[in-house]
Amino acid sequence: QKEVEQNSGPLSVPEGAIASLNCTYSDRGSQSFFWYRQYSGKSPELIMSIYSNGDKEDGRFTAQLNKASQYVSLLIRDSQPSDSATYLCAVNAGRDYGQNFVFGPGTRLSVLP
Amino acid sequence: GAGVSQSPRYKVAKRGQDVALRCDPISGHVSLFWYQQALGQGPEFLTYFQNEAQLDKSGLPSDRFFAERPEGSVSTLKIQRTQQEDSAVYLCASGVGTYTDTQYFGPGTRLTVL
């Protein structure tokens, strides 16, 4: 059973602070990793993807991947109230046909003005 | 361009009724996924199509669930003899290529079984 784990939160940070979201996964053969943002009542939207160990930055977002530790994180700098949402970690552990997305339960982030 | 659309957006069914949920993926997208998302949980994989071929249906929870994509575009998820535990949001997502990593989600269908 492939699993993706996240702290459910809520994680509360003040406006302007750095929010740190963490995710671990069980399938060591996983190749690609994603962070989705989901506002209440809306569908998930992709904010970051990462494939190699290390950091990947995109604006205020930085994804970090450590395959040896089976760990993915997302940092949000200068957090804004509009960042308040549930953040879903997803892993593609696909093999033969390339597609096997497993989502974590999500971490609810609240950015306080 | 148009994104992924799903219909109906909301569906209320009495226990035991059959329901059909429709997904219109982005035009030309090869990959199509169905997910079930219970309240407060992440999406759970149900099934995957590559064009009209259903390559993975390992996530379908029972034989009451059936999905098809006969012409490789529109897909329908059918649930027979609905039960209360089927109440959830059903999400459809599509992707450009065969081994696409980027999925584009539709708005979902919220199914409530009374």
PDB file of C-alpha atoms in Angstrom:
ATOM      1  CA  GLN A   1       0.000   0.000   0.000  1.00  0.00           C
ATOM      2  CA  LYS A   2       1.568   3.248  -1.139  1.00  0.00           C
ATOM      3  CA  GLU A   3       1.107   6.006   1.401  1.00  0.00           C
ATOM      4  CA  VAL A   4       1.637   9.730   1.596  1.00  0.00           C
ATOM      5  CA  GLU A   5       1.487  11.322   5.020  1.00  0.00           C
ATOM      6  CA  GLN A   6       1.053  14.937   6.073  1.00  0.00           C
ATOM      7  CA  ASN A   7       0.221  16.703   9.305  1.00  0.00           C
ATOM      8  CA  SER A   8      -3.439  17.632   9.051  1.00  0.00           C
ATOM      9  CA  GLY A   9      -2.942  20.923  10.868  1.00  0.00           C
ATOM     10  CA  PRO A  10      -4.254  23.480  11.118  1.00  0.00           C
ATOM     11  CA  LEU A  11      -0.969  25.255  10.791  1.00  0.00           C
ATOM     12  CA  SER A  12      -1.314  28.879  11.749  1.00  0.00           C
ATOM     13  CA  VAL A  13       1.288  31.488  10.838  1.00  0.00           C
ATOM     14  CA  PRO A  14       1.191  35.275  11.013  1.00  0.00           C
ATOM     15  CA  GLU A  15       1.116  37.297   7.818  1.00  0.00           C
ATOM     16  CA  GLY A  16       4.605  37.781   6.420  1.00  0.00           C
ATOM     17  CA  ALA A  17       6.054  34.695   8.105  1.00  0.00           C
ATOM     18  CA  ILE A  18       7.396  31.545   6.469  1.00  0.00           C
ATOM     19  CA  ALA A  19       5.013  28.586   6.383  1.00  0.00           C
ATOM     20  CA  SER A  20       6.644  25.158   6.297  1.00  0.00           C
ATOM     21  CA  LEU A  21       4.637  22.156   5.122  1.00  0.00           C
ATOM     22  CA  ASN A  22       5.962  18.612   5.268  1.00  0.00           C
ATOM     23  CA  CYS A  23       5.183  15.317   3.577  1.00  0.00           C
ATOM     24  CA  THR A  24       6.589  11.794   3.724  1.00  0.00           C
ATOM     25  CA  TYR A  25       5.937   8.951   1.312  1.00  0.00           C
ATOM     26  CA  SER A  26       6.334   5.216   1.537  1.00  0.00           C
ATOM     27  CA  ASP A  27       7.192   4.103  -2.011  1.00  0.00           C
ATOM     28  CA  ARG A  28      10.927   4.489  -2.460  1.00  0.00           C
ATOM     29  CA  GLY A  29      10.528   4.097  -6.229  1.00  0.00           C
ATOM     30  CA  SER A  30       8.452   7.274  -6.584  1.00  0.00           C
ATOM     31  CA  GLN A  31       9.732   9.539  -9.305  1.00  0.00           C
ATOM     32  CA  SER A  32       7.812  12.783  -9.169  1.00  0.00           C
ATOM     33  CA  PHE A  33       6.316  14.907  -6.462  1.00  0.00           C
ATOM     34  CA  PHE A  34       3.746  17.644  -6.368  1.00  0.00           C
ATOM     35  CA  TRP A  35       2.170  20.254  -4.163  1.00  0.00           C
ATOM     36  CA  TYR A  36      -1.424  21.251  -4.799  1.00  0.00           C
ATOM     37  CA  ARG A  37      -3.404  24.019  -3.165  1.00  0.00           C
ATOM     38  CA  GLN A  38      -7.093  23.504  -2.518  1.00  0.00           C
ATOM     39  CA  TYR A  39      -9.358  26.265  -1.349  1.00  0.00           C
ATOM     40  CA  SER A  40     -12.475  25.240   0.530  1.00  0.00           C
ATOM     41  CA  GLY A  41     -15.093  23.966  -1.874  1.00  0.00           C
ATOM     42  CA  LYS A  42     -12.761  24.183  -4.869  1.00  0.00           C
ATOM     43  CA  SER A  43     -10.713  21.670  -6.807  1.00  0.00           C
ATOM     44  CA  PRO A  44      -6.958  21.200  -6.353  1.00  0.00           C
ATOM     45  CA  GLU A  45      -4.607  23.404  -8.347  1.00  0.00           C
ATOM     46  CA  LEU A  46      -0.971  22.566  -8.980  1.00  0.00           C
ATOM     47  CA  ILE A  47       1.508  24.997  -7.474  1.00  0.00           C
ATOM     48  CA  MET A  48       4.822  23.107  -7.597  1.00  0.00           C
ATOM     49  CA  SER A  49       6.339  19.955  -9.004  1.00  0.00           C
ATOM     50  CA  ILE A  50       9.785  18.555  -8.181  1.00  0.00           C
ATOM     51  CA  TYR A  51      11.685  15.597  -9.568  1.00  0.00           C
ATOM     52  CA  SER A  52      15.279  15.830  -8.295  1.00  0.00           C
ATOM     53  CA  ASN A  53      16.817  16.033  -4.861  1.00  0.00           C
ATOM     54  CA  GLY A  54      17.340  19.558  -3.619  1.00  0.00           C
ATOM     55  CA  ASP A  55      15.388  22.771  -3.785  1.00  0.00           C
ATOM     56  CA  LYS A  56      13.173  24.242  -6.469  1.00  0.00           C
ATOM     57  CA  GLU A  57      12.024  27.824  -6.185  1.00  0.00           C
ATOM     58  CA  ASP A  58       9.089  29.533  -7.868  1.00  0.00           C
ATOM     59  CA  GLY A  59       8.273  32.992  -6.585  1.00  0.00           C
ATOM     60  CA  ARG A  60       7.375  32.781  -2.904  1.00  0.00           C
ATOM     61  CA  PHE A  61       7.274  28.975  -3.019  1.00  0.00           C
ATOM     62  CA  THR A  62      10.192  26.586  -2.522  1.00  0.00           C
ATOM     63  CA  ALA A  63       9.817  22.830  -2.782  1.00  0.00           C
ATOM     64  CA  GLN A  64      12.457  20.607  -1.218  1.00  0.00           C
ATOM     65  CA  LEU A  65      12.978  16.926  -1.990  1.00  0.00           C
ATOM     66  CA  ASN A  66      15.079  14.343  -0.184  1.00  0.00           C
ATOM     67  CA  LYS A  67      14.586  10.928  -1.780  1.00  0.00           C
ATOM     68  CA  ALA A  68      16.863   9.163   0.690  1.00  0.00           C
ATOM     69  CA  SER A  69      14.649  10.292   3.541  1.00  0.00           C
ATOM     70  CA  GLN A  70      11.475   9.989   1.430  1.00  0.00           C
ATOM     71  CA  TYR A  71      10.576  13.517   2.388  1.00  0.00           C
ATOM     72  CA  VAL A  72       9.122  16.477   0.516  1.00  0.00           C
ATOM     73  CA  SER A  73       8.483  19.936   1.895  1.00  0.00           C
ATOM     74  CA  LEU A  74       7.003  23.217   0.759  1.00  0.00           C
ATOM     75  CA  LEU A  75       8.058  26.583   2.089  1.00  0.00           C
ATOM     76  CA  ILE A  76       5.891  29.632   1.550  1.00  0.00           C
ATOM     77  CA  ARG A  77       7.725  32.892   2.162  1.00  0.00           C
ATOM     78  CA  ASP A  78       5.998  36.158   3.066  1.00  0.00           C
ATOM     79  CA  SER A  79       2.764  34.283   3.739  1.00  0.00           C
ATOM     80  CA  GLN A  80      -0.418  36.130   2.842  1.00  0.00           C
ATOM     81  CA  PRO A  81      -3.985  35.612   4.078  1.00  0.00           C
ATOM     82  CA  SER A  82      -4.808  34.510   0.522  1.00  0.00           C
ATOM     83  CA  ASP A  83      -2.464  31.536   1.047  1.00  0.00           C
ATOM     84  CA  SER A  84      -4.928  30.142   3.597  1.00  0.00           C
ATOM     85  CA  ALA A  85      -5.970  26.830   2.095  1.00  0.00           C
ATOM     86  CA  THR A  86      -5.356  23.108   2.316  1.00  0.00           C
ATOM     87  CA  TYR A  87      -2.061  22.001   0.787  1.00  0.00           C
ATOM     88  CA  LEU A  88      -2.002  18.529  -0.705  1.00  0.00           C
ATOM     89  CA  CYS A  89       1.179  16.575  -1.288  1.00  0.00           C
ATOM     90  CA  ALA A  90       0.994  14.094  -4.162  1.00  0.00           C
ATOM     91  CA  VAL A  91       3.390  11.464  -5.407  1.00  0.00           C
ATOM     92  CA  ASN A  92       3.476   9.731  -8.761  1.00  0.00           C
ATOM     93  CA  ALA A  93       4.760   6.237  -8.179  1.00  0.00           C
ATOM     94  CA  GLY A  94       3.809   5.029 -11.643  1.00  0.00           C
ATOM     95  CA  ARG A  95       5.712   2.209 -13.261  1.00  0.00           C
ATOM     96  CA  ASP A  96       4.578   0.339 -16.342  1.00  0.00           C
ATOM     97  CA  TYR A  97       1.970   2.774 -17.552  1.00  0.00           C
ATOM     98  CA  GLY A  98       3.411   5.741 -15.823  1.00  0.00           C
ATOM     99  CA  GLN A  99       0.513   6.954 -13.751  1.00  0.00           C
ATOM    100  CA  ASN A 100      -0.149   6.205 -10.130  1.00  0.00           C
ATOM    101  CA  PHE A 101      -0.881   9.374  -8.196  1.00  0.00           C
ATOM    102  CA  VAL A 102      -1.233   9.089  -4.448  1.00  0.00           C
ATOM    103  CA  PHE A 103      -2.367  12.117  -2.466  1.00  0.00           C
ATOM    104  CA  GLY A 104      -1.807  12.871   1.168  1.00  0.00           C
ATOM    105  CA  PRO A 105      -4.657  13.980   3.419  1.00  0.00           C
ATOM    106  CA  GLY A 106      -3.592  17.635   3.191  1.00  0.00           C
ATOM    107  CA  THR A 107      -2.403  20.235   5.673  1.00  0.00           C
ATOM    108  CA  ARG A 108      -4.711  23.109   6.423  1.00  0.00           C
ATOM    109  CA  LEU A 109      -2.815  26.408   6.522  1.00  0.00           C
ATOM    110  CA  SER A 110      -4.222  29.525   8.126  1.00  0.00           C
ATOM    111  CA  VAL A 111      -2.367  32.821   7.632  1.00  0.00           C
ATOM    112  CA  LEU A 112      -3.451  35.327  10.223  1.00  0.00           C
ATOM    113  CA  PRO A 113      -3.557  39.030   9.245  1.00  0.00           C
TER     114      PRO A 113
ATOM    115  CA  GLY B   1      -9.124  27.710 -23.516  1.00  0.00           C
ATOM    116  CA  ALA B   2     -11.802  25.708 -21.739  1.00  0.00           C
ATOM    117  CA  GLY B   3     -10.757  23.700 -18.729  1.00  0.00           C
ATOM    118  CA  VAL B   4     -12.044  20.384 -17.447  1.00  0.00           C
ATOM    119  CA  SER B   5     -15.767  20.464 -16.873  1.00  0.00           C
ATOM    120  CA  GLN B   6     -17.934  18.123 -14.863  1.00  0.00           C
ATOM    121  CA  SER B   7     -21.669  17.678 -14.598  1.00  0.00           C
ATOM    122  CA  PRO B   8     -23.754  17.766 -12.631  1.00  0.00           C
ATOM    123  CA  ARG B   9     -22.024  19.912 -10.052  1.00  0.00           C
ATOM    124  CA  TYR B  10     -24.318  18.613  -7.329  1.00  0.00           C
ATOM    125  CA  LYS B  11     -26.266  15.394  -7.181  1.00  0.00           C
ATOM    126  CA  VAL B  12     -28.580  14.142  -4.475  1.00  0.00           C
ATOM    127  CA  ALA B  13     -29.585  10.508  -4.723  1.00  0.00           C
ATOM    128  CA  LYS B  14     -31.682   8.245  -2.596  1.00  0.00           C
ATOM    129  CA  ARG B  15     -29.939   5.134  -1.373  1.00  0.00           C
ATOM    130  CA  GLY B  16     -30.233   2.436  -3.988  1.00  0.00           C
ATOM    131  CA  GLN B  17     -30.458   4.765  -6.984  1.00  0.00           C
ATOM    132  CA  ASP B  18     -27.997   4.668  -9.851  1.00  0.00           C
ATOM    133  CA  VAL B  19     -26.083   7.832 -10.755  1.00  0.00           C
ATOM    134  CA  ALA B  20     -23.922   8.879 -13.704  1.00  0.00           C
ATOM    135  CA  LEU B  21     -21.285  11.580 -13.428  1.00  0.00           C
ATOM    136  CA  ARG B  22     -19.817  13.157 -16.535  1.00  0.00           C
ATOM    137  CA  CYS B  23     -16.367  14.556 -17.209  1.00  0.00           C
ATOM    138  CA  ASP B  24     -15.354  16.630 -20.238  1.00  0.00           C
ATOM    139  CA  PRO B  25     -11.552  16.793 -20.255  1.00  0.00           C
ATOM    140  CA  ILE B  26      -9.497  19.470 -21.941  1.00  0.00           C
ATOM    141  CA  SER B  27      -9.655  18.876 -25.680  1.00  0.00           C
ATOM    142  CA  GLY B  28      -6.880  16.605 -26.890  1.00  0.00           C
ATOM    143  CA  HIS B  29      -5.813  15.421 -23.461  1.00  0.00           C
ATOM    144  CA  VAL B  30      -4.827  11.771 -23.504  1.00  0.00           C
ATOM    145  CA  SER B  31      -4.858  10.978 -19.797  1.00  0.00           C
ATOM    146  CA  LEU B  32      -7.987  11.079 -17.665  1.00  0.00           C
ATOM    147  CA  PHE B  33      -8.290  10.317 -13.972  1.00  0.00           C
ATOM    148  CA  TRP B  34     -11.187   9.943 -11.553  1.00  0.00           C
ATOM    149  CA  TYR B  35     -10.765  10.581  -7.850  1.00  0.00           C
ATOM    150  CA  GLN B  36     -13.037  10.395  -4.841  1.00  0.00           C
ATOM    151  CA  GLN B  37     -12.556  13.004  -2.132  1.00  0.00           C
ATOM    152  CA  ALA B  38     -14.261  12.595   1.202  1.00  0.00           C
ATOM    153  CA  LEU B  39     -14.689  15.610   3.465  1.00  0.00           C
ATOM    154  CA  GLY B  40     -11.398  16.592   5.068  1.00  0.00           C
ATOM    155  CA  GLN B  41      -9.389  14.049   3.083  1.00  0.00           C
ATOM    156  CA  GLY B  42      -7.154  14.148   0.065  1.00  0.00           C
ATOM    157  CA  PRO B  43      -8.332  12.825  -3.298  1.00  0.00           C
ATOM    158  CA  GLU B  44      -8.245   9.039  -3.577  1.00  0.00           C
ATOM    159  CA  PHE B  45      -7.489   7.507  -6.962  1.00  0.00           C
ATOM    160  CA  LEU B  46     -10.320   5.559  -8.563  1.00  0.00           C
ATOM    161  CA  THR B  47      -9.357   4.883 -12.164  1.00  0.00           C
ATOM    162  CA  TYR B  48      -7.160   6.017 -15.046  1.00  0.00           C
ATOM    163  CA  PHE B  49      -7.714   6.134 -18.809  1.00  0.00           C
ATOM    164  CA  GLN B  50      -5.240   6.595 -21.577  1.00  0.00           C
ATOM    165  CA  ASN B  51      -7.427   7.605 -24.513  1.00  0.00           C
ATOM    166  CA  GLU B  52     -10.255   5.035 -24.475  1.00  0.00           C
ATOM    167  CA  ALA B  53      -8.255   2.355 -22.655  1.00  0.00           C
ATOM    168  CA  GLN B  54      -8.874   1.956 -18.946  1.00  0.00           C
ATOM    169  CA  LEU B  55      -5.367   1.099 -17.785  1.00  0.00           C
ATOM    170  CA  ASP B  56      -5.952   1.102 -14.066  1.00  0.00           C
ATOM    171  CA  LYS B  57      -9.170   0.599 -12.155  1.00  0.00           C
ATOM    172  CA  SER B  58      -7.601  -0.605  -8.951  1.00  0.00           C
ATOM    173  CA  GLY B  59      -9.083   2.232  -6.919  1.00  0.00           C
ATOM    174  CA  LEU B  60     -12.735   1.519  -7.692  1.00  0.00           C
ATOM    175  CA  PRO B  61     -14.129   0.554  -4.273  1.00  0.00           C
ATOM    176  CA  SER B  62     -16.608  -2.065  -5.435  1.00  0.00           C
ATOM    177  CA  ASP B  63     -18.209  -3.567  -8.493  1.00  0.00           C
ATOM    178  CA  ARG B  64     -20.958  -0.968  -8.122  1.00  0.00           C
ATOM    179  CA  PHE B  65     -18.535   1.555  -9.609  1.00  0.00           C
ATOM    180  CA  PHE B  66     -17.961   1.577 -13.345  1.00  0.00           C
ATOM    181  CA  ALA B  67     -16.174   4.073 -15.585  1.00  0.00           C
ATOM    182  CA  GLU B  68     -15.930   4.397 -19.328  1.00  0.00           C
ATOM    183  CA  ARG B  69     -14.417   6.656 -21.953  1.00  0.00           C
ATOM    184  CA  PRO B  70     -15.607   5.060 -25.182  1.00  0.00           C
ATOM    185  CA  GLU B  71     -14.271   7.602 -27.687  1.00  0.00           C
ATOM    186  CA  GLY B  72     -11.257   8.753 -25.754  1.00  0.00           C
ATOM    187  CA  SER B  73     -12.703  12.106 -24.768  1.00  0.00           C
ATOM    188  CA  VAL B  74     -15.764  12.389 -22.492  1.00  0.00           C
ATOM    189  CA  SER B  75     -15.815  10.001 -19.547  1.00  0.00           C
ATOM    190  CA  THR B  76     -18.656   8.803 -17.361  1.00  0.00           C
ATOM    191  CA  LEU B  77     -18.397   7.397 -13.859  1.00  0.00           C
ATOM    192  CA  LYS B  78     -21.433   5.331 -12.957  1.00  0.00           C
ATOM    193  CA  ILE B  79     -22.351   4.230  -9.470  1.00  0.00           C
ATOM    194  CA  GLN B  80     -25.040   1.609  -9.142  1.00  0.00           C
ATOM    195  CA  ARG B  81     -27.239   1.077  -6.080  1.00  0.00           C
ATOM    196  CA  THR B  82     -25.723   4.069  -4.283  1.00  0.00           C
ATOM    197  CA  GLN B  83     -25.014   3.818  -0.576  1.00  0.00           C
ATOM    198  CA  GLN B  84     -24.460   6.520   2.024  1.00  0.00           C
ATOM    199  CA  GLU B  85     -20.712   5.861   2.103  1.00  0.00           C
ATOM    200  CA  ASP B  86     -20.570   6.884  -1.564  1.00  0.00           C
ATOM    201  CA  SER B  87     -21.264  10.485  -0.528  1.00  0.00           C
ATOM    202  CA  ALA B  88     -18.196  12.471  -1.547  1.00  0.00           C
ATOM    203  CA  VAL B  89     -16.869  14.863  -4.152  1.00  0.00           C
ATOM    204  CA  TYR B  90     -15.896  13.078  -7.356  1.00  0.00           C
ATOM    205  CA  LEU B  91     -13.043  14.818  -9.154  1.00  0.00           C
ATOM    206  CA  CYS B  92     -11.984  14.330 -12.722  1.00  0.00           C
ATOM    207  CA  ALA B  93      -8.565  15.392 -13.986  1.00  0.00           C
ATOM    208  CA  SER B  94      -6.953  15.281 -17.396  1.00  0.00           C
ATOM    209  CA  GLY B  95      -3.402  15.476 -18.661  1.00  0.00           C
ATOM    210  CA  VAL B  96      -1.759  16.207 -21.972  1.00  0.00           C
ATOM    211  CA  GLY B  97       0.278  13.132 -22.723  1.00  0.00           C
ATOM    212  CA  THR B  98       0.660   9.472 -22.057  1.00  0.00           C
ATOM    213  CA  TYR B  99       2.959   9.918 -19.112  1.00  0.00           C
ATOM    214  CA  THR B 100       1.888  13.351 -18.100  1.00  0.00           C
ATOM    215  CA  ASP B 101       2.716  14.521 -14.621  1.00  0.00           C
ATOM    216  CA  THR B 102       0.563  17.621 -14.723  1.00  0.00           C
ATOM    217  CA  GLN B 103      -3.107  17.057 -14.053  1.00  0.00           C
ATOM    218  CA  TYR B 104      -5.787  19.661 -14.540  1.00  0.00           C
ATOM    219  CA  PHE B 105      -8.732  19.161 -12.239  1.00  0.00           C
ATOM    220  CA  GLY B 106     -12.359  19.824 -12.933  1.00  0.00           C
ATOM    221  CA  PRO B 107     -14.627  21.488 -10.366  1.00  0.00           C
ATOM    222  CA  GLY B 108     -15.945  18.160  -9.104  1.00  0.00           C
ATOM    223  CA  THR B 109     -19.374  16.671  -8.559  1.00  0.00           C
ATOM    224  CA  ARG B 110     -20.639  16.640  -4.991  1.00  0.00           C
ATOM    225  CA  LEU B 111     -22.697  13.493  -4.492  1.00  0.00           C
ATOM    226  CA  THR B 112     -24.943  13.196  -1.480  1.00  0.00           C
ATOM    227  CA  VAL B 113     -26.708   9.895  -0.867  1.00  0.00           C
ATOM    228  CA  LEU B 114     -29.641  10.078   1.506  1.00  0.00           C
TER     229      LEU B 114
END
